[in-house]
Structure formats: C-alpha cells, structure tokens
C-alpha cells in the first residue's frame, strides 16, 4: 500500500466565495473496498485539489489519499451515475460518480455553509442530472434558509435566500429552470406552510401559496398547515402532488396551476380497509421514468410493534389511485419502517432478515433471490438499512449503517439484487 497515505489533521478553512471544494478539473475518487471501516465509507482520492484546502497533507503528483466519510443518503441519477453524501463536523461531503462507482468526484459546497443535520434527498437535495443540482440549508439562528445551486456538476455553487422560512420539508424540479420548495414555519401555538417557486433555476424564489394556521385548507384551496412525512412531486409546470400524514391519516393533494391552489384527492385512502391498524406511515411518492403516467405511494400499517406496507398506484397521471395489497412481511425492530422499492409499476424489491425479495406483479407475490454471502456478512455488522433504490431492473444501490458507531457502507448490485459489492 505504498501508493496510499492516510489523511491526518483536518483543518477547516474559511471560504469567502461559495465555490465548491473541487477544482475545475475532475478529481477522481476510486472505489476502495478492502480497508476496515472505522467511521464510514473508505474512499480513495487521486490528486485532489480539495486536500490542499481541507487538510495539511502535501499533494504529490501520482499519489492517492484515503478519507473516511460517513454516508447518510444517496440518489441514483442513471444506471451509471449517482450522488452520495454525509456530514462531517457540520460540513457537507457530497460525491458524484458517473461510471458506476469506479471513480468519484468531490462536489462539496464550501465548508463555510454549515449543516447541523443530515440532508435528505427530495427534502434538502435535488439533482435533475449530473450537472444541475440544488441544496437547501435550513435557517440557522436568525438567518433565512438558503438554496445553493450548481450548473457545472458542483465545480461552483451559488447562493439564494429563502426569506420567511424556517424549515424546508420538500424540494422538486421538473427541469433545470422550474422548481418548487415547500417550507414550514412554526410560531408559538401555530404553524404555516409556504410554497416557493423558481422559473430561473433557483436564482430567485417567489411565494405562490401560504397556508396560515387559521386557514381552512379545503375552503381556501391551500395545503393544510399541519402534517408530516411530506413528499412532493411535479409532473410538469402545472401538475403536482403532495402526500402527507395529516391528523394521523394518509392524504394526497393535487394542483393543476403550478402550486397556486390545491385540492384533496378524494377517495385516495380509506381507513375502513385497515380496521386493526393503530397508526399509519407514508413513504416517498414516486413516478416512473419509463412509465411517466404511472406512480405509487407506499403506505404502512402499524400495529403491535410491527409494520406492513401496501402500495397505492396510479396509471393515469394521478387522476385515480388504487390499493395494491402486498403479500410481504410484517417488519419489526431497526428496519420496521423500511418500505419496498419499485423501478416500475410491476417490478420491485424488498429486504427482510438479510434476504432480498423480488416481485414482478406489483407486490402480489415475492420471490426470494439467491442468498448473497457478502450481503449477509455486511448486514451482520451494519444492521440498519438506510435506503434501497434501483435505477433499472439490474442496477441498485443499498446504504447500510451502524448508527451507534457512526459507520456506514454503500453497496451496489449489477444483477438485480443477486450479488452485491461495496462501492
């Protein structure tokens, strides 16, 4: 291992300009799998300009350097491209791969932008492709929330403020220009939601809807001011959906004028089909890129310390939704709230007790895939399943963690979940 040098002595620097910690040239981060992971994913950076800024290590031509990053989330952009990130000392560490994890590039924003929490995709981070992305940093102290944006794959980041917002709960873009941010502001004894819109890629944001605490959501055609587990999607510049748990019940709202006014989707959910459930949880709403009119929302029934998910599906761009009961498992323990993941209206995967299950009939039946020794061994050390997603019927990523020890590993499958490797 003469070509590798452990990074030591991290130094924080002050960035006067909101440029990324990368140079204009791509810095490759090679996948490295054989090192023991002490506090996160071990990755190798080749000739990184970022090291000159973040550490006291001297950069030597042709050398490679190892760093450890605790990853907390990821997003697959295509079969071969994706982003993954985590926070270290309140600094966001964001990485991009465009070759299935063979090499990575650091696209982190400036260290001066602090993140005292772990950003999540569709809530704090959104990318439409490998070049165009946005990161929301919630308000800190008396400051407003801010939105960072890049148009060059993270080489540079620019900033915009989001006045009057405390906490962002959802972000979505339909293209490089048009996007929405849903924020929640909590006052003493009241709460209000505000929807912001941009038409210039995030340079400027304007309020297009506010639901104050005394608003009648149905009468005033706004989103309810209270509600959690929020997911937001826009199909185009006019049509959008917001799902949430409101008063303990899964609800779905739709807009046909770009978010200015909203109405509840009638007959979306009925408690009569879940008479024994004590509580409900909702997962992330999704429309399928290969089936643009088809989408689904996972809804979990909670009772007696266990949870079982079913799916609500649409095949007409959200005009109607129908329940698809899953013949899957009741889940308990650390991964109780882990829902199945789907790549189309019919094909999906589920992880249960270190086993991967596969469906081709919208969850009516699940077939156990051949046992993966690598996956079983890793899940024994990293029992928390943070996220499982597929970009095709062959390519998927899995993030697992040992939260008590602040450790994580990101894995990849290239054969539909049968075999796995550490990225």
PDB file of N, CA and C in Angstrom, residues 338-399:
ATOM      1  N   UNK A 338     -38.929   0.334   6.863  1.00  0.00           N
ATOM      2  CA  UNK A 338     -38.353   0.191   5.527  1.00  0.00           C
ATOM      3  C   UNK A 338     -39.408  -0.335   4.558  1.00  0.00           C
ATOM      4  N   UNK A 339     -39.743   0.469   3.565  1.00  0.00           N
ATOM      5  CA  UNK A 339     -40.751   0.066   2.585  1.00  0.00           C
ATOM      6  C   UNK A 339     -40.092  -0.626   1.398  1.00  0.00           C
ATOM      7  N   UNK A 340     -40.850  -1.385   0.609  1.00  0.00           N
ATOM      8  CA  UNK A 340     -40.312  -1.920  -0.647  1.00  0.00           C
ATOM      9  C   UNK A 340     -39.930  -0.778  -1.583  1.00  0.00           C
ATOM     10  N   UNK A 341     -39.139  -1.078  -2.590  1.00  0.00           N
ATOM     11  CA  UNK A 341     -38.778  -0.089  -3.598  1.00  0.00           C
ATOM     12  C   UNK A 341     -39.115  -0.645  -4.971  1.00  0.00           C
ATOM     13  N   UNK A 342     -39.610   0.222  -5.868  1.00  0.00           N
ATOM     14  CA  UNK A 342     -40.048  -0.209  -7.196  1.00  0.00           C
ATOM     15  C   UNK A 342     -39.327   0.590  -8.271  1.00  0.00           C
ATOM     16  N   UNK A 343     -39.063  -0.070  -9.406  1.00  0.00           N
ATOM     17  CA  UNK A 343     -38.443   0.575 -10.557  1.00  0.00           C
ATOM     18  C   UNK A 343     -39.457   0.752 -11.678  1.00  0.00           C
ATOM     19  N   UNK A 344     -40.614   0.102 -11.552  1.00  0.00           N
ATOM     20  CA  UNK A 344     -41.728   0.247 -12.482  1.00  0.00           C
ATOM     21  C   UNK A 344     -43.000  -0.079 -11.718  1.00  0.00           C
ATOM     22  N   UNK A 345     -44.137  -0.001 -12.389  1.00  0.00           N
ATOM     23  CA  UNK A 345     -45.394  -0.269 -11.701  1.00  0.00           C
ATOM     24  C   UNK A 345     -45.533  -1.725 -11.277  1.00  0.00           C
ATOM     25  N   UNK A 346     -44.737  -2.619 -11.854  1.00  0.00           N
ATOM     26  CA  UNK A 346     -44.843  -4.040 -11.546  1.00  0.00           C
ATOM     27  C   UNK A 346     -43.644  -4.601 -10.798  1.00  0.00           C
ATOM     28  N   UNK A 347     -42.436  -4.069 -11.062  1.00  0.00           N
ATOM     29  CA  UNK A 347     -41.217  -4.699 -10.556  1.00  0.00           C
ATOM     30  C   UNK A 347     -40.643  -3.958  -9.357  1.00  0.00           C
ATOM     31  N   UNK A 348     -40.387  -4.723  -8.287  1.00  0.00           N
ATOM     32  CA  UNK A 348     -39.844  -4.117  -7.085  1.00  0.00           C
ATOM     33  C   UNK A 348     -39.029  -5.095  -6.262  1.00  0.00           C
ATOM     34  N   UNK A 349     -38.426  -4.578  -5.171  1.00  0.00           N
ATOM     35  CA  UNK A 349     -37.571  -5.358  -4.286  1.00  0.00           C
ATOM     36  C   UNK A 349     -37.901  -5.038  -2.835  1.00  0.00           C
ATOM     37  N   UNK A 350     -37.599  -6.002  -1.976  1.00  0.00           N
ATOM     38  CA  UNK A 350     -37.805  -5.849  -0.545  1.00  0.00           C
ATOM     39  C   UNK A 350     -36.682  -6.569   0.183  1.00  0.00           C
ATOM     40  N   UNK A 351     -36.142  -5.925   1.218  1.00  0.00           N
ATOM     41  CA  UNK A 351     -35.121  -6.533   2.069  1.00  0.00           C
ATOM     42  C   UNK A 351     -35.752  -6.916   3.398  1.00  0.00           C
ATOM     43  N   UNK A 352     -35.574  -8.175   3.788  1.00  0.00           N
ATOM     44  CA  UNK A 352     -36.148  -8.648   5.052  1.00  0.00           C
ATOM     45  C   UNK A 352     -35.253  -9.749   5.615  1.00  0.00           C
ATOM     46  N   UNK A 353     -34.755  -9.526   6.840  1.00  0.00           N
ATOM     47  CA  UNK A 353     -33.901 -10.511   7.513  1.00  0.00           C
ATOM     48  C   UNK A 353     -32.711 -10.937   6.643  1.00  0.00           C
ATOM     49  N   UNK A 354     -32.029  -9.945   6.076  1.00  0.00           N
ATOM     50  CA  UNK A 354     -30.827 -10.151   5.259  1.00  0.00           C
ATOM     51  C   UNK A 354     -31.102 -10.877   3.948  1.00  0.00           C
ATOM     52  N   UNK A 355     -32.366 -10.989   3.572  1.00  0.00           N
ATOM     53  CA  UNK A 355     -32.734 -11.635   2.317  1.00  0.00           C
ATOM     54  C   UNK A 355     -33.389 -10.621   1.383  1.00  0.00           C
ATOM     55  N   UNK A 356     -33.096 -10.744   0.087  1.00  0.00           N
ATOM     56  CA  UNK A 356     -33.676  -9.860  -0.915  1.00  0.00           C
ATOM     57  C   UNK A 356     -34.808 -10.597  -1.621  1.00  0.00           C
ATOM     58  N   UNK A 357     -35.966  -9.929  -1.680  1.00  0.00           N
ATOM     59  CA  UNK A 357     -37.130 -10.493  -2.356  1.00  0.00           C
ATOM     60  C   UNK A 357     -37.475  -9.628  -3.566  1.00  0.00           C
ATOM     61  N   UNK A 358     -38.006 -10.273  -4.600  1.00  0.00           N
ATOM     62  CA  UNK A 358     -38.243  -9.619  -5.881  1.00  0.00           C
ATOM     63  C   UNK A 358     -39.673  -9.895  -6.332  1.00  0.00           C
ATOM     64  N   UNK A 359     -40.349  -8.873  -6.850  1.00  0.00           N
ATOM     65  CA  UNK A 359     -41.702  -9.041  -7.370  1.00  0.00           C
ATOM     66  C   UNK A 359     -41.789  -8.530  -8.800  1.00  0.00           C
ATOM     67  N   UNK A 360     -42.606  -9.194  -9.604  1.00  0.00           N
ATOM     68  CA  UNK A 360     -42.881  -8.765 -10.976  1.00  0.00           C
ATOM     69  C   UNK A 360     -44.371  -8.554 -11.198  1.00  0.00           C
ATOM     70  N   UNK A 361     -45.156  -8.583 -10.104  1.00  0.00           N
ATOM     71  CA  UNK A 361     -46.607  -8.451 -10.235  1.00  0.00           C
ATOM     72  C   UNK A 361     -47.191  -7.456  -9.231  1.00  0.00           C
ATOM     73  N   UNK A 362     -46.481  -6.343  -9.050  1.00  0.00           N
ATOM     74  CA  UNK A 362     -46.949  -5.257  -8.187  1.00  0.00           C
ATOM     75  C   UNK A 362     -47.139  -5.704  -6.739  1.00  0.00           C
ATOM     76  N   UNK A 363     -46.275  -6.595  -6.289  1.00  0.00           N
ATOM     77  CA  UNK A 363     -46.281  -6.988  -4.890  1.00  0.00           C
ATOM     78  C   UNK A 363     -47.258  -8.070  -4.512  1.00  0.00           C
ATOM     79  N   UNK A 364     -47.949  -8.659  -5.489  1.00  0.00           N
ATOM     80  CA  UNK A 364     -48.860  -9.753  -5.166  1.00  0.00           C
ATOM     81  C   UNK A 364     -48.092 -10.984  -4.701  1.00  0.00           C
ATOM     82  N   UNK A 365     -46.910 -11.193  -5.265  1.00  0.00           N
ATOM     83  CA  UNK A 365     -46.052 -12.301  -4.852  1.00  0.00           C
ATOM     84  C   UNK A 365     -44.606 -11.832  -4.820  1.00  0.00           C
ATOM     85  N   UNK A 366     -43.826 -12.415  -3.911  1.00  0.00           N
ATOM     86  CA  UNK A 366     -42.425 -12.047  -3.745  1.00  0.00           C
ATOM     87  C   UNK A 366     -41.571 -13.305  -3.786  1.00  0.00           C
ATOM     88  N   UNK A 367     -40.566 -13.308  -4.640  1.00  0.00           N
ATOM     89  CA  UNK A 367     -39.666 -14.449  -4.766  1.00  0.00           C
ATOM     90  C   UNK A 367     -38.325 -14.138  -4.112  1.00  0.00           C
ATOM     91  N   UNK A 368     -37.877 -15.037  -3.252  1.00  0.00           N
ATOM     92  CA  UNK A 368     -36.590 -14.853  -2.594  1.00  0.00           C
ATOM     93  C   UNK A 368     -35.456 -15.075  -3.583  1.00  0.00           C
ATOM     94  N   UNK A 369     -34.552 -14.098  -3.685  1.00  0.00           N
ATOM     95  CA  UNK A 369     -33.402 -14.220  -4.570  1.00  0.00           C
ATOM     96  C   UNK A 369     -32.330 -15.087  -3.912  1.00  0.00           C
ATOM     97  N   UNK A 370     -31.404 -15.644  -4.702  1.00  0.00           N
ATOM     98  CA  UNK A 370     -30.320 -16.444  -4.118  1.00  0.00           C
ATOM     99  C   UNK A 370     -29.576 -15.673  -3.031  1.00  0.00           C
ATOM    100  N   UNK A 371     -29.190 -16.380  -1.999  1.00  0.00           N
ATOM    101  CA  UNK A 371     -28.537 -15.768  -0.850  1.00  0.00           C
ATOM    102  C   UNK A 371     -27.202 -15.160  -1.237  1.00  0.00           C
ATOM    103  N   UNK A 372     -26.967 -13.926  -0.792  1.00  0.00           N
ATOM    104  CA  UNK A 372     -25.698 -13.249  -1.023  1.00  0.00           C
ATOM    105  C   UNK A 372     -24.870 -13.303   0.259  1.00  0.00           C
ATOM    106  N   UNK A 373     -23.759 -14.033   0.220  1.00  0.00           N
ATOM    107  CA  UNK A 373     -22.900 -14.146   1.392  1.00  0.00           C
ATOM    108  C   UNK A 373     -22.347 -12.788   1.801  1.00  0.00           C
ATOM    109  N   UNK A 374     -21.970 -11.978   0.809  1.00  0.00           N
ATOM    110  CA  UNK A 374     -21.446 -10.641   1.101  1.00  0.00           C
ATOM    111  C   UNK A 374     -22.485  -9.809   1.833  1.00  0.00           C
ATOM    112  N   UNK A 375     -23.721  -9.838   1.351  1.00  0.00           N
ATOM    113  CA  UNK A 375     -24.780  -9.041   1.967  1.00  0.00           C
ATOM    114  C   UNK A 375     -25.066  -9.507   3.388  1.00  0.00           C
ATOM    115  N   UNK A 376     -25.131 -10.806   3.593  1.00  0.00           N
ATOM    116  CA  UNK A 376     -25.403 -11.341   4.930  1.00  0.00           C
ATOM    117  C   UNK A 376     -24.319 -10.918   5.914  1.00  0.00           C
ATOM    118  N   UNK A 377     -23.059 -11.013   5.503  1.00  0.00           N
ATOM    119  CA  UNK A 377     -21.953 -10.653   6.394  1.00  0.00           C
ATOM    120  C   UNK A 377     -21.948  -9.160   6.701  1.00  0.00           C
ATOM    121  N   UNK A 378     -22.227  -8.341   5.700  1.00  0.00           N
ATOM    122  CA  UNK A 378     -22.219  -6.895   5.924  1.00  0.00           C
ATOM    123  C   UNK A 378     -23.377  -6.475   6.819  1.00  0.00           C
ATOM    124  N   UNK A 379     -24.561  -7.044   6.601  1.00  0.00           N
ATOM    125  CA  UNK A 379     -25.712  -6.678   7.423  1.00  0.00           C
ATOM    126  C   UNK A 379     -25.547  -7.130   8.869  1.00  0.00           C
ATOM    127  N   UNK A 380     -24.714  -8.127   9.105  1.00  0.00           N
ATOM    128  CA  UNK A 380     -24.433  -8.532  10.480  1.00  0.00           C
ATOM    129  C   UNK A 380     -23.673  -7.439  11.226  1.00  0.00           C
ATOM    130  N   UNK A 381     -22.818  -6.703  10.505  1.00  0.00           N
ATOM    131  CA  UNK A 381     -22.053  -5.611  11.108  1.00  0.00           C
ATOM    132  C   UNK A 381     -22.746  -4.261  10.956  1.00  0.00           C
ATOM    133  N   UNK A 382     -23.561  -4.125   9.916  1.00  0.00           N
ATOM    134  CA  UNK A 382     -24.273  -2.877   9.634  1.00  0.00           C
ATOM    135  C   UNK A 382     -25.764  -3.191   9.519  1.00  0.00           C
ATOM    136  N   UNK A 383     -26.455  -3.363  10.649  1.00  0.00           N
ATOM    137  CA  UNK A 383     -27.831  -3.889  10.616  1.00  0.00           C
ATOM    138  C   UNK A 383     -28.897  -2.889  10.185  1.00  0.00           C
ATOM    139  N   UNK A 384     -28.566  -1.608  10.174  1.00  0.00           N
ATOM    140  CA  UNK A 384     -29.573  -0.608   9.816  1.00  0.00           C
ATOM    141  C   UNK A 384     -29.585  -0.382   8.308  1.00  0.00           C
ATOM    142  N   UNK A 385     -30.740  -0.616   7.688  1.00  0.00           N
ATOM    143  CA  UNK A 385     -30.897  -0.379   6.254  1.00  0.00           C
ATOM    144  C   UNK A 385     -31.401   1.045   6.069  1.00  0.00           C
ATOM    145  N   UNK A 386     -30.530   1.924   5.615  1.00  0.00           N
ATOM    146  CA  UNK A 386     -30.877   3.330   5.464  1.00  0.00           C
ATOM    147  C   UNK A 386     -31.725   3.547   4.217  1.00  0.00           C
ATOM    148  N   UNK A 387     -31.321   2.910   3.103  1.00  0.00           N
ATOM    149  CA  UNK A 387     -32.021   3.168   1.842  1.00  0.00           C
ATOM    150  C   UNK A 387     -31.690   2.078   0.835  1.00  0.00           C
ATOM    151  N   UNK A 388     -32.698   1.693   0.051  1.00  0.00           N
ATOM    152  CA  UNK A 388     -32.538   0.752  -1.053  1.00  0.00           C
ATOM    153  C   UNK A 388     -33.250   1.320  -2.265  1.00  0.00           C
ATOM    154  N   UNK A 389     -32.514   1.497  -3.377  1.00  0.00           N
ATOM    155  CA  UNK A 389     -33.110   2.046  -4.595  1.00  0.00           C
ATOM    156  C   UNK A 389     -32.500   1.359  -5.821  1.00  0.00           C
ATOM    157  N   UNK A 390     -33.323   1.265  -6.873  1.00  0.00           N
ATOM    158  CA  UNK A 390     -32.871   0.721  -8.154  1.00  0.00           C
ATOM    159  C   UNK A 390     -33.099   1.755  -9.247  1.00  0.00           C
ATOM    160  N   UNK A 391     -32.161   1.835 -10.191  1.00  0.00           N
ATOM    161  CA  UNK A 391     -32.319   2.710 -11.349  1.00  0.00           C
ATOM    162  C   UNK A 391     -32.760   1.935 -12.583  1.00  0.00           C
ATOM    163  N   UNK A 392     -32.673   0.614 -12.533  1.00  0.00           N
ATOM    164  CA  UNK A 392     -33.129  -0.264 -13.607  1.00  0.00           C
ATOM    165  C   UNK A 392     -33.419  -1.620 -12.984  1.00  0.00           C
ATOM    166  N   UNK A 393     -33.799  -2.589 -13.805  1.00  0.00           N
ATOM    167  CA  UNK A 393     -34.067  -3.911 -13.245  1.00  0.00           C
ATOM    168  C   UNK A 393     -32.789  -4.665 -12.896  1.00  0.00           C
ATOM    169  N   UNK A 394     -31.629  -4.053 -13.171  1.00  0.00           N
ATOM    170  CA  UNK A 394     -30.353  -4.680 -12.854  1.00  0.00           C
ATOM    171  C   UNK A 394     -29.537  -3.902 -11.830  1.00  0.00           C
ATOM    172  N   UNK A 395     -29.571  -2.582 -11.890  1.00  0.00           N
ATOM    173  CA  UNK A 395     -28.670  -1.738 -11.097  1.00  0.00           C
ATOM    174  C   UNK A 395     -29.386  -1.157  -9.883  1.00  0.00           C
ATOM    175  N   UNK A 396     -28.806  -1.380  -8.716  1.00  0.00           N
ATOM    176  CA  UNK A 396     -29.357  -0.823  -7.490  1.00  0.00           C
ATOM    177  C   UNK A 396     -28.272  -0.491  -6.490  1.00  0.00           C
ATOM    178  N   UNK A 397     -28.581   0.438  -5.587  1.00  0.00           N
ATOM    179  CA  UNK A 397     -27.677   0.810  -4.502  1.00  0.00           C
ATOM    180  C   UNK A 397     -28.359   0.545  -3.168  1.00  0.00           C
ATOM    181  N   UNK A 398     -27.540   0.213  -2.185  1.00  0.00           N
ATOM    182  CA  UNK A 398     -28.023  -0.057  -0.835  1.00  0.00           C
ATOM    183  C   UNK A 398     -27.092   0.616   0.163  1.00  0.00           C
ATOM    184  N   UNK A 399     -27.657   1.441   1.047  1.00  0.00           N
ATOM    185  CA  UNK A 399     -26.880   2.095   2.101  1.00  0.00           C
ATOM    186  C   UNK A 399     -27.250   1.469   3.434  1.00  0.00           C
TER     187      UNK A 399
END
